[in-house]
Short mmCIF file of C-alpha atoms in Angstrom, two decimals:
data_model
loop_
_atom_site.label_atom_id
_atom_site.label_comp_id
_atom_site.label_asym_id
_atom_site.label_seq_id
_atom_site.Cartn_x
_atom_site.Cartn_y
_atom_site.Cartn_z
CA UNK H 26 87.29 116.06 80.08
CA UNK H 27 85.69 113.45 78.42
CA UNK H 28 84.94 109.48 79.52
CA UNK H 29 89.07 108.96 79.07
CA UNK H 30 89.93 111.79 80.78
CA UNK H 31 90.74 113.80 77.61
CA UNK H 32 93.40 111.82 77.18
CA UNK H 33 92.76 109.22 73.59
CA UNK H 34 93.85 105.41 74.21
CA UNK H 35 96.62 105.77 71.78
CA UNK H 36 98.40 108.17 73.95
CA UNK H 37 97.44 106.00 77.27
CA UNK H 38 98.98 102.90 75.94
CA UNK H 39 102.17 104.84 74.97
CA UNK H 40 102.64 106.02 78.40
CA UNK H 41 101.24 102.33 79.56
CA UNK H 42 104.58 101.46 77.43
CA UNK H 43 106.66 103.84 78.91
CA UNK H 44 106.27 102.55 82.43
CA UNK H 45 104.19 105.18 83.78
CA UNK H 46 101.40 104.16 87.13
CA UNK H 47 99.12 106.77 85.77
CA UNK H 48 98.35 105.19 82.52
CA UNK H 49 98.46 101.85 83.94
CA UNK H 50 95.81 102.81 86.52
CA UNK H 51 93.76 104.77 84.37
CA UNK H 52 94.11 101.36 81.60
CA UNK H 53 92.36 99.52 84.75
CA UNK H 54 89.15 101.84 85.18
CA UNK H 55 88.64 101.39 81.60
CA UNK H 56 88.72 97.73 81.87
CA UNK H 57 86.89 98.06 85.21
CA UNK H 58 83.91 100.04 83.16
CA UNK H 59 83.73 97.12 80.63
CA UNK H 60 81.90 97.58 76.85
CA UNK H 61 83.81 98.83 73.53
CA UNK H 62 86.78 100.81 75.66
CA UNK H 63 87.55 97.92 77.51
CA UNK H 64 87.43 95.54 74.42
CA UNK H 65 89.99 98.54 72.37
CA UNK H 66 92.50 98.27 75.51
CA UNK H 67 92.29 94.39 75.25
CA UNK H 68 93.05 94.31 72.07
CA UNK H 69 96.62 96.40 72.82
CA UNK H 70 97.20 94.80 76.39
CA UNK H 71 96.41 90.87 76.35
CA UNK H 72 99.60 90.26 73.34
CA UNK H 73 101.98 91.67 75.84
CA UNK H 74 100.64 89.79 79.06
CA UNK H 75 104.22 87.54 79.67
CA UNK H 76 102.52 85.02 81.38
CA UNK H 77 103.13 86.02 84.59
CA UNK H 78 102.37 83.40 87.43
CA UNK H 79 98.77 84.02 89.10
CA UNK H 80 98.34 83.48 92.91
CA UNK H 81 95.00 83.53 94.50
CA UNK H 82 94.19 84.21 97.99
CA UNK H 83 90.32 83.46 99.49
CA UNK H 84 88.83 82.48 102.22
CA UNK H 85 85.93 83.59 105.25
CA UNK H 86 85.68 87.44 105.91
CA UNK H 87 88.79 88.39 108.78
CA UNK H 88 90.87 84.98 108.31
CA UNK H 89 93.80 87.54 107.36
CA UNK H 90 94.13 87.26 103.34
CA UNK H 91 95.24 90.90 103.21
CA UNK H 92 97.82 90.70 105.69
CA UNK H 93 98.81 87.34 104.23
CA UNK H 94 99.34 89.15 100.95
CA UNK H 95 101.32 91.39 102.46
CA UNK H 96 104.00 89.21 103.84
CA UNK H 97 103.97 86.77 100.95
CA UNK H 98 104.52 90.10 98.90
CA UNK H 99 107.60 91.23 101.12
CA UNK H 100 108.99 87.96 101.03
CA UNK H 101 108.74 88.29 97.28
CA UNK H 102 110.10 92.07 96.94
CA UNK H 103 113.30 91.00 99.08
CA UNK H 104 114.22 88.13 96.19
CA UNK H 105 113.07 91.40 93.50
CA UNK H 106 110.08 89.62 91.76
CA UNK H 107 107.67 92.16 90.24
CA UNK H 108 104.86 92.02 92.24
CA UNK H 109 100.79 93.07 91.09
CA UNK H 110 98.19 92.86 93.73
CA UNK H 111 94.41 92.81 93.43
CA UNK H 112 92.19 93.21 96.61
CA UNK H 113 88.92 92.53 95.83
CA UNK H 114 85.90 93.91 98.23
CA UNK H 115 82.55 93.58 98.00
CA UNK H 116 80.00 95.79 96.23
CA UNK H 117 77.01 97.38 98.29
CA UNK H 118 73.64 95.83 96.32
CA UNK H 119 71.73 98.16 97.67
CA UNK H 120 73.72 101.43 97.10
CA UNK H 121 76.13 99.87 94.62
CA UNK H 122 79.05 101.80 96.58
CA UNK H 123 81.41 99.78 98.12
CA UNK H 124 84.29 100.47 100.77
CA UNK H 125 87.42 99.08 99.49
CA UNK H 126 89.54 98.71 102.92
CA UNK H 127 92.28 96.02 101.99
CA UNK H 128 95.21 98.46 101.58
CA UNK H 129 94.91 99.29 105.37
CA UNK H 130 96.55 95.97 105.47
CA UNK H 131 98.74 96.37 102.97
CA UNK H 132 100.22 100.36 103.96
CA UNK H 133 103.66 98.66 104.08
CA UNK H 134 103.38 98.25 99.97
CA UNK H 135 103.17 101.74 99.09
CA UNK H 136 105.78 103.88 97.88
CA UNK H 137 107.96 100.62 96.41
CA UNK H 138 107.62 100.97 92.77
CA UNK H 139 108.33 97.26 92.42
CA UNK H 140 104.31 96.86 93.75
CA UNK H 141 101.13 97.82 92.09
CA UNK H 142 98.34 97.35 93.83
CA UNK H 143 94.80 97.91 92.97
CA UNK H 144 91.33 97.50 94.96
CA UNK H 145 88.51 96.31 93.10
CA UNK H 146 85.03 96.66 93.83
CA UNK H 147 82.97 93.19 92.91
CA UNK H 148 80.42 95.28 91.36
CA UNK H 149 77.83 92.60 91.15
CA UNK H 150 79.89 89.76 90.27
CA UNK H 151 78.99 86.59 92.41
CA UNK H 152 81.72 84.89 92.51
CA UNK H 153 83.96 86.49 94.90
CA UNK H 154 86.04 88.15 92.16
CA UNK H 155 85.09 91.20 90.22
CA UNK H 156 84.34 90.35 86.47
CA UNK H 157 87.53 92.53 85.01
CA UNK H 158 89.64 90.25 87.38
CA UNK H 159 91.66 89.02 84.74
CA UNK H 160 91.36 91.99 82.53
CA UNK H 161 93.27 93.78 85.56
CA UNK H 162 95.52 90.98 85.65
CA UNK H 163 96.67 90.86 82.37
CA UNK H 164 97.22 94.24 82.48
CA UNK H 165 99.04 94.33 85.14
CA UNK H 166 101.38 91.48 83.32
CA UNK H 167 101.55 93.33 80.35
CA UNK H 168 102.93 96.02 83.08
CA UNK H 169 105.81 93.97 83.80
CA UNK H 170 104.52 92.55 86.80
CA UNK H 171 105.60 88.59 87.20
CA UNK H 172 103.70 87.53 89.98
CA UNK H 173 99.62 88.77 90.22
CA UNK H 174 98.53 88.07 93.91
CA UNK H 175 94.53 88.32 93.88
CA UNK H 176 92.52 88.68 96.86
CA UNK H 177 88.87 87.53 97.18
CA UNK H 178 86.10 89.21 99.02
CA UNK H 179 85.38 87.21 102.10
CA UNK H 180 83.94 84.29 100.86
CA UNK H 181 81.70 81.65 101.68
CA UNK H 182 81.07 78.07 100.30
CA UNK H 183 80.30 79.05 96.86
CA UNK H 184 82.44 81.93 95.52
CA UNK H 185 85.02 79.59 93.59
CA UNK H 186 85.66 81.59 90.72
CA UNK H 187 89.09 82.53 91.71
CA UNK H 188 89.95 78.94 90.93
CA UNK H 189 89.26 79.44 87.04
CA UNK H 190 91.56 82.66 87.37
CA UNK H 191 94.62 81.59 89.19
CA UNK H 192 97.17 78.60 88.71
CA UNK H 193 97.55 78.25 92.85
CA UNK H 194 94.84 78.66 95.05
CA UNK H 195 95.80 79.65 98.61
CA UNK H 196 92.40 78.77 100.85
CA UNK H 197 92.82 80.73 104.07
CA UNK H 198 90.80 79.34 107.52
CA UNK H 199 91.51 80.48 111.26
CA UNK H 200 90.68 78.25 114.12
CA UNK H 201 87.42 80.08 114.88
CA UNK H 202 85.94 78.53 110.94
CA UNK H 203 85.18 75.53 113.39
CA UNK H 204 82.20 73.73 112.20
CA UNK H 205 81.46 76.07 109.47
CA UNK H 206 85.08 73.82 107.81
CA UNK H 207 82.50 70.73 107.63
CA UNK H 208 79.88 73.51 106.12
CA UNK H 209 82.56 74.38 103.17
CA UNK H 210 83.42 70.70 102.63
CA UNK H 211 82.00 71.09 99.28
CA UNK H 212 82.82 74.16 97.78
CA UNK H 213 86.13 75.95 99.06
CA UNK H 214 87.87 72.66 100.72
CA UNK H 215 87.97 71.73 96.90
CA UNK H 216 89.66 74.25 95.15
CA UNK H 217 92.55 75.00 97.51
CA UNK H 218 96.20 74.23 96.64
CA UNK H 219 97.68 75.43 99.84
CA UNK H 220 95.83 75.32 103.11
CA UNK H 221 96.41 78.31 105.74
CA UNK H 222 95.17 77.89 109.18
CA UNK H 223 96.34 81.63 109.93
CA UNK H 224 96.33 82.89 113.69
CA UNK H 225 99.26 80.00 114.76
CA UNK H 226 99.16 82.23 117.59
CA UNK H 227 95.36 80.82 118.95
CA UNK H 228 96.02 77.81 121.32
CA UNK H 229 93.22 75.97 118.76
CA UNK H 230 95.26 76.31 116.12
CA UNK H 231 97.26 73.04 115.46
CA UNK H 232 94.11 70.74 116.39
CA UNK H 233 91.94 72.84 113.80
CA UNK H 234 94.86 72.11 111.06
CA UNK H 235 94.57 68.35 111.84
CA UNK H 236 90.90 68.23 111.41
CA UNK H 237 91.73 69.92 107.82
CA UNK H 238 94.66 67.91 107.20
CA UNK H 239 92.33 64.73 107.43
CA UNK H 240 89.67 65.87 105.70
CA UNK H 241 91.73 66.70 102.65
CA UNK H 242 92.95 62.86 103.17
CA UNK H 243 89.51 61.71 102.89
CA UNK H 244 89.79 62.38 99.32
CA UNK H 245 90.44 59.63 96.80
CA UNK H 246 93.30 61.02 94.49
CA UNK H 247 94.86 59.46 91.90
CA UNK H 248 98.84 58.08 91.92
CA UNK H 249 100.80 61.51 91.44
CA UNK H 250 98.53 63.96 92.01
CA UNK H 251 99.18 67.10 94.39
CA UNK H 252 97.96 66.53 97.75
CA UNK H 253 97.65 70.66 99.42
CA UNK H 254 99.57 70.68 102.48
CA UNK H 255 98.22 72.41 105.45
CA UNK H 256 100.36 75.69 106.49
CA UNK H 257 100.38 77.00 109.88
CA UNK H 258 100.52 80.80 109.61
CA UNK H 259 100.08 83.70 112.12
CA UNK H 260 100.29 86.87 109.93
CA UNK H 261 100.17 89.16 113.29
CA UNK H 262 103.88 87.57 113.85
CA UNK H 263 104.80 87.00 110.64
CA UNK H 264 105.16 83.30 111.37
CA UNK H 265 105.12 80.39 109.09
CA UNK H 266 105.53 82.66 106.34
CA UNK H 267 108.36 81.43 104.66
CA UNK H 268 106.62 78.05 104.67
CA UNK H 269 103.52 79.25 102.62
CA UNK H 270 105.86 80.65 100.22
CA UNK H 271 107.61 76.96 99.81
CA UNK H 272 104.10 75.41 99.45
CA UNK H 273 103.71 77.66 96.87
CA UNK H 274 106.20 77.59 95.15
CA UNK H 275 106.07 73.43 95.75
CA UNK H 276 102.90 74.07 93.61
CA UNK H 277 104.04 76.21 90.56
CA UNK H 278 106.56 73.78 90.35
CA UNK H 279 104.16 70.84 90.83
CA UNK H 280 102.48 72.29 87.45
CA UNK H 281 105.33 72.77 85.20
CA UNK H 282 105.73 69.40 85.82
CA UNK H 283 104.39 67.21 82.70
CA UNK H 284 103.03 70.72 80.94
CA UNK H 285 100.03 70.79 83.91
CA UNK H 286 100.54 74.67 83.81
CA UNK H 287 100.18 74.78 80.08
CA UNK H 288 96.88 72.73 80.38
CA UNK H 289 95.95 74.95 83.51
CA UNK H 290 96.54 78.07 81.25
CA UNK H 291 94.39 76.94 78.47
CA UNK H 292 91.94 75.66 80.35
CA UNK H 293 91.18 79.16 82.17
CA UNK H 294 91.36 81.02 79.06
CA UNK H 295 88.78 78.54 77.45
CA UNK H 296 86.52 79.36 80.66
CA UNK H 297 87.23 83.00 79.93
CA UNK H 298 86.09 83.25 76.26
CA UNK H 299 82.75 81.13 77.43
CA UNK H 300 81.49 83.52 79.66
CA UNK H 301 82.82 86.44 78.03
CA UNK H 302 80.71 84.72 75.39
CA UNK H 303 77.76 84.16 77.53
CA UNK H 304 77.64 87.87 78.68
CA UNK H 305 77.50 89.19 75.03
CA UNK H 306 75.04 86.52 74.12
CA UNK H 307 72.76 87.46 77.13
CA UNK H 308 73.35 91.43 76.57
CA UNK H 309 72.65 90.32 72.86
CA UNK H 310 69.39 88.67 74.11
CA UNK H 311 68.14 91.11 76.37
CA UNK H 312 68.53 94.15 73.65
CA UNK H 313 66.11 92.96 71.40
CA UNK H 314 63.09 94.60 71.92
CA UNK H 315 60.80 91.62 70.91
CA UNK H 316 61.75 89.59 73.38
CA UNK H 317 60.97 91.91 76.10
CA UNK H 318 57.79 92.74 74.35
CA UNK H 319 56.91 88.99 74.83
CA UNK H 320 57.69 88.71 78.54
CA UNK H 321 55.34 91.62 79.01
CA UNK H 322 52.78 90.48 77.12
CA UNK H 323 52.75 86.62 78.92
CA UNK H 324 53.85 87.02 81.84
CA UNK H 325 50.41 87.73 82.98
CA UNK H 326 49.41 84.11 81.41
CA UNK H 327 51.86 82.61 83.71
CA UNK H 328 50.63 84.43 86.80
CA UNK H 329 46.63 83.07 85.91
CA UNK H 330 48.07 79.59 85.60
CA UNK H 331 47.66 79.55 82.06
CA UNK H 332 50.97 79.37 81.13
CA UNK H 333 53.96 77.39 82.21
CA UNK H 334 57.56 79.43 82.95
CA UNK H 335 59.13 76.73 80.62
CA UNK H 336 56.54 76.79 77.83
CA UNK H 337 57.16 81.08 78.25
CA UNK H 338 60.93 80.25 77.76
CA UNK H 339 60.27 78.30 75.07
CA UNK H 340 58.63 80.64 73.22
CA UNK H 341 61.14 83.54 74.34
CA UNK H 342 63.35 81.40 72.34
CA UNK H 343 61.59 81.27 69.25
CA UNK H 344 62.46 84.80 68.96
CA UNK H 345 66.15 85.39 69.36
CA UNK H 346 67.84 85.41 66.61
CA UNK H 347 71.77 85.95 66.86
CA UNK H 348 73.60 86.77 63.93
CA UNK S 25 79.15 98.47 83.54
CA UNK S 26 79.80 102.19 83.31
CA UNK S 27 81.99 104.78 85.82
CA UNK S 28 81.66 105.00 89.16
CA UNK S 29 83.09 107.92 90.98
CA UNK S 30 86.17 106.74 93.39
CA UNK S 31 87.18 108.74 96.63
CA UNK S 32 90.46 107.92 98.69
CA UNK S 33 89.95 108.63 102.31
CA UNK S 34 92.90 108.65 104.52
CA UNK S 35 94.02 110.03 107.18
CA UNK S 36 97.89 111.53 107.04
CA UNK S 37 100.06 112.52 110.43
CA UNK S 38 99.87 111.23 113.74
CA UNK S 39 97.04 111.63 115.47
CA UNK S 40 94.35 108.76 115.62
CA UNK S 41 90.68 109.89 115.47
CA UNK S 42 89.54 108.42 112.19
CA UNK S 43 85.85 108.58 113.68
CA UNK S 44 84.67 111.59 110.74
CA UNK S 45 86.94 109.73 107.82
CA UNK S 46 84.45 106.51 108.75
CA UNK S 47 81.59 108.61 109.28
CA UNK S 48 82.38 110.07 105.20
CA UNK S 49 83.56 106.95 103.90
CA UNK S 50 80.62 105.14 105.08
CA UNK S 51 77.86 108.14 103.53
CA UNK S 52 80.05 108.11 100.19
CA UNK S 53 79.49 104.28 99.76
CA UNK S 54 76.17 104.71 100.66
CA UNK S 55 75.97 107.45 98.08
CA UNK S 56 77.14 104.53 95.48
CA UNK S 57 80.65 105.78 95.15
CA UNK S 58 83.55 103.52 95.80
CA UNK S 59 85.85 104.36 98.40
CA UNK S 60 89.21 103.36 99.08
CA UNK S 61 90.10 103.45 102.51
CA UNK S 62 93.31 103.73 103.34
CA UNK S 63 93.54 104.50 107.38
CA UNK S 64 95.93 106.24 109.68
CA UNK S 65 99.12 107.24 109.54
CA UNK S 66 99.89 108.29 106.16
CA UNK S 67 102.46 109.99 104.59
CA UNK S 68 101.88 112.61 101.59
CA UNK S 69 103.99 110.26 99.73
CA UNK S 70 101.84 107.30 100.36
CA UNK S 71 98.47 108.77 99.75
CA UNK S 72 99.60 110.50 96.32
CA UNK S 73 101.12 106.82 95.74
CA UNK S 74 97.76 105.35 96.75
CA UNK S 75 95.34 107.87 94.78
CA UNK S 76 97.48 107.17 91.48
CA UNK S 77 97.00 103.15 91.67
CA UNK S 78 93.54 103.41 92.45
CA UNK S 79 92.63 106.25 89.91
CA UNK S 80 90.50 108.18 91.89
CA UNK S 81 88.72 111.12 91.56
CA UNK S 82 88.87 112.77 94.75
CA UNK S 83 91.43 112.45 98.01
CA UNK S 84 89.61 113.12 101.16
CA UNK S 85 92.00 114.10 104.21
CA UNK S 86 91.13 114.28 107.73
CA UNK S 87 93.38 116.02 109.91
CA UNK S 88 92.88 117.44 113.38
CA UNK S 89 96.38 117.64 114.45
CA UNK S 90 96.99 121.26 112.95
CA UNK S 91 99.30 120.04 110.34
CA UNK S 92 97.17 120.91 107.68
CA UNK S 93 99.43 123.79 106.88
CA UNK S 94 102.05 121.04 105.70
CA UNK S 95 99.84 117.99 104.56
CA UNK S 96 97.47 119.61 101.91
CA UNK S 97 100.32 121.59 99.58
CA UNK S 98 102.97 118.45 99.96
CA UNK S 99 100.15 116.51 98.71
CA UNK S 100 99.22 119.12 95.85
CA UNK S 101 102.42 119.63 95.08
CA UNK S 102 103.09 115.71 95.05
CA UNK S 103 100.66 114.75 92.39
CA UNK S 104 101.30 117.88 90.11
CA UNK S 105 104.82 116.21 90.21
CA UNK S 106 103.66 113.05 88.91
CA UNK S 107 101.28 114.01 86.06
CA UNK S 108 98.12 113.30 88.64
CA UNK S 109 96.59 116.85 89.23
CA UNK S 110 93.60 116.42 87.70
CA UNK S 111 92.83 114.66 91.21
CA UNK S 112 90.68 116.81 93.24
CA UNK S 113 91.53 117.34 96.47
CA UNK S 114 89.00 118.18 99.70
CA UNK S 115 89.35 118.13 103.34
CA UNK S 116 87.49 117.73 106.82
CA UNK S 117 88.64 118.44 110.14
CA UNK S 118 89.94 121.12 112.81
CA UNK S 119 91.13 123.68 110.42
CA UNK S 120 90.85 127.62 111.00
CA UNK S 121 89.17 129.96 108.85
CA UNK S 122 92.15 131.89 107.90
CA UNK S 123 93.50 128.72 106.98
CA UNK S 124 90.79 127.40 104.42
CA UNK S 125 91.37 130.41 102.18
CA UNK S 126 94.90 130.08 102.21
CA UNK S 127 94.88 126.34 101.70
CA UNK S 128 91.74 126.54 98.98
CA UNK S 129 94.49 129.15 97.04
CA UNK S 130 96.97 126.48 96.98
CA UNK S 131 94.42 124.45 95.45
CA UNK S 132 92.95 122.21 97.59
CA UNK S 133 89.14 122.19 96.39
CA UNK S 134 87.29 122.24 99.31
CA UNK S 135 87.54 122.18 103.13
CA UNK S 136 84.34 121.08 105.28
CA UNK S 137 84.65 122.11 109.24
CA UNK S 138 82.59 120.14 111.98
CA UNK S 139 79.22 119.92 111.90
CA UNK S 140 79.06 119.58 107.59
CA UNK S 141 76.17 117.45 106.68
CA UNK S 142 77.66 114.47 104.64
CA UNK S 143 74.96 114.98 102.02
CA UNK S 144 76.70 118.22 101.22
CA UNK S 145 80.13 116.52 100.96
CA UNK S 146 78.27 113.98 98.23
CA UNK S 147 77.28 117.10 96.31
CA UNK S 148 80.11 118.74 95.70
CA UNK S 149 82.10 115.46 94.78
CA UNK S 150 79.11 114.36 92.25
CA UNK S 151 79.29 118.24 91.11
CA UNK S 152 83.38 118.40 91.08
CA UNK S 153 83.30 114.82 89.44
CA UNK S 154 80.06 115.52 86.60
CA UNK S 155 82.60 116.71 83.74
CA UNK S 156 84.65 113.71 84.02
CA UNK S 157 82.17 110.96 85.34
CA UNK S 158 78.98 110.33 83.46
#
């Protein structure tokens, strides 16, 4: 077998178009592995993406992201919506391996042909999702999925890329987040379109939800701007799921007014092109042997204090030729 | 980025002894593989479906309940039906020697008994993926 499993891209795409899950799954692997083959897949897939709505689920580890994704997916399936789920777990920076465990909570979705679940390892990306998350979402979209639910790795404060990938971001917190919420004000608290206080079975949950509401209310917002609601849920007992779905839909409707969704989609695409361009430039620069040569030649001078790091950067910059 | 070996580790059937499956899953992760862990009480149908969506190279089943002669052949059959017989099946647990021979004849790649060194499992997976993964 070759690197594409012996099947050439054309055959795979044809089988994908006929609706074969094996072909969709193999194409996702090609996207994950990146490079020229991934770009060829995107050439074929991207025009077929129909604009599926993308919802992000993020929050600290153990907050209940996978369980809420399960509940929301089940609710959407009862309305016969075709669902794609992308669940990201972290890659070990030491071994390069990953334990992808989000399916454990989503077992009840397995066997429903209206749902396609794919686990992705973050593979070195530090933004809370995998670098190919957008592309995998495009592929599931082109595969006929109408809603794409994307679950990030368990995040702290600064893994915020989900906001540049999805149309509605659901931030999931738990009463135990406690003082942690204070610390998160600067990052996570700014990207949520809907906030969830999960584990409503916990005695402190209502108080914790009120604290988040208060924090959100401190922010100055222009008239008519979206004010993120805080929804109490219990993924364990299945409570608050309808309310959460309603809040997501409300935000969706809000975006559809006054062309906000169109603007958001354009902004997301712009940032995608920008970051893909930066990746490519970075690779091009480091592929240039003269850049690496100067770096190893001159790093000694920096070490000895004869040259500042920034002067060396200028020297490197002069060497960069980008055609 | 390059291709990674992807392995699905699952426990089919009703026994709840998942220590072995977890030890293997961790060892494979530490060997640089991407391990999809689906947990307990899986039917062969669920395992086949998950393995297909995840595009794994290998499925590892852990069975200590005695249901191996039902579970393994059913999974082999399901993968073939769905055009996914390129996925290799390995297993572990309490499986009598005479059944091991039968199962390996039916299309299971390899069964590892109690006391197996996880390095042997890693090496077996790496070797059997060598032709499809660089």
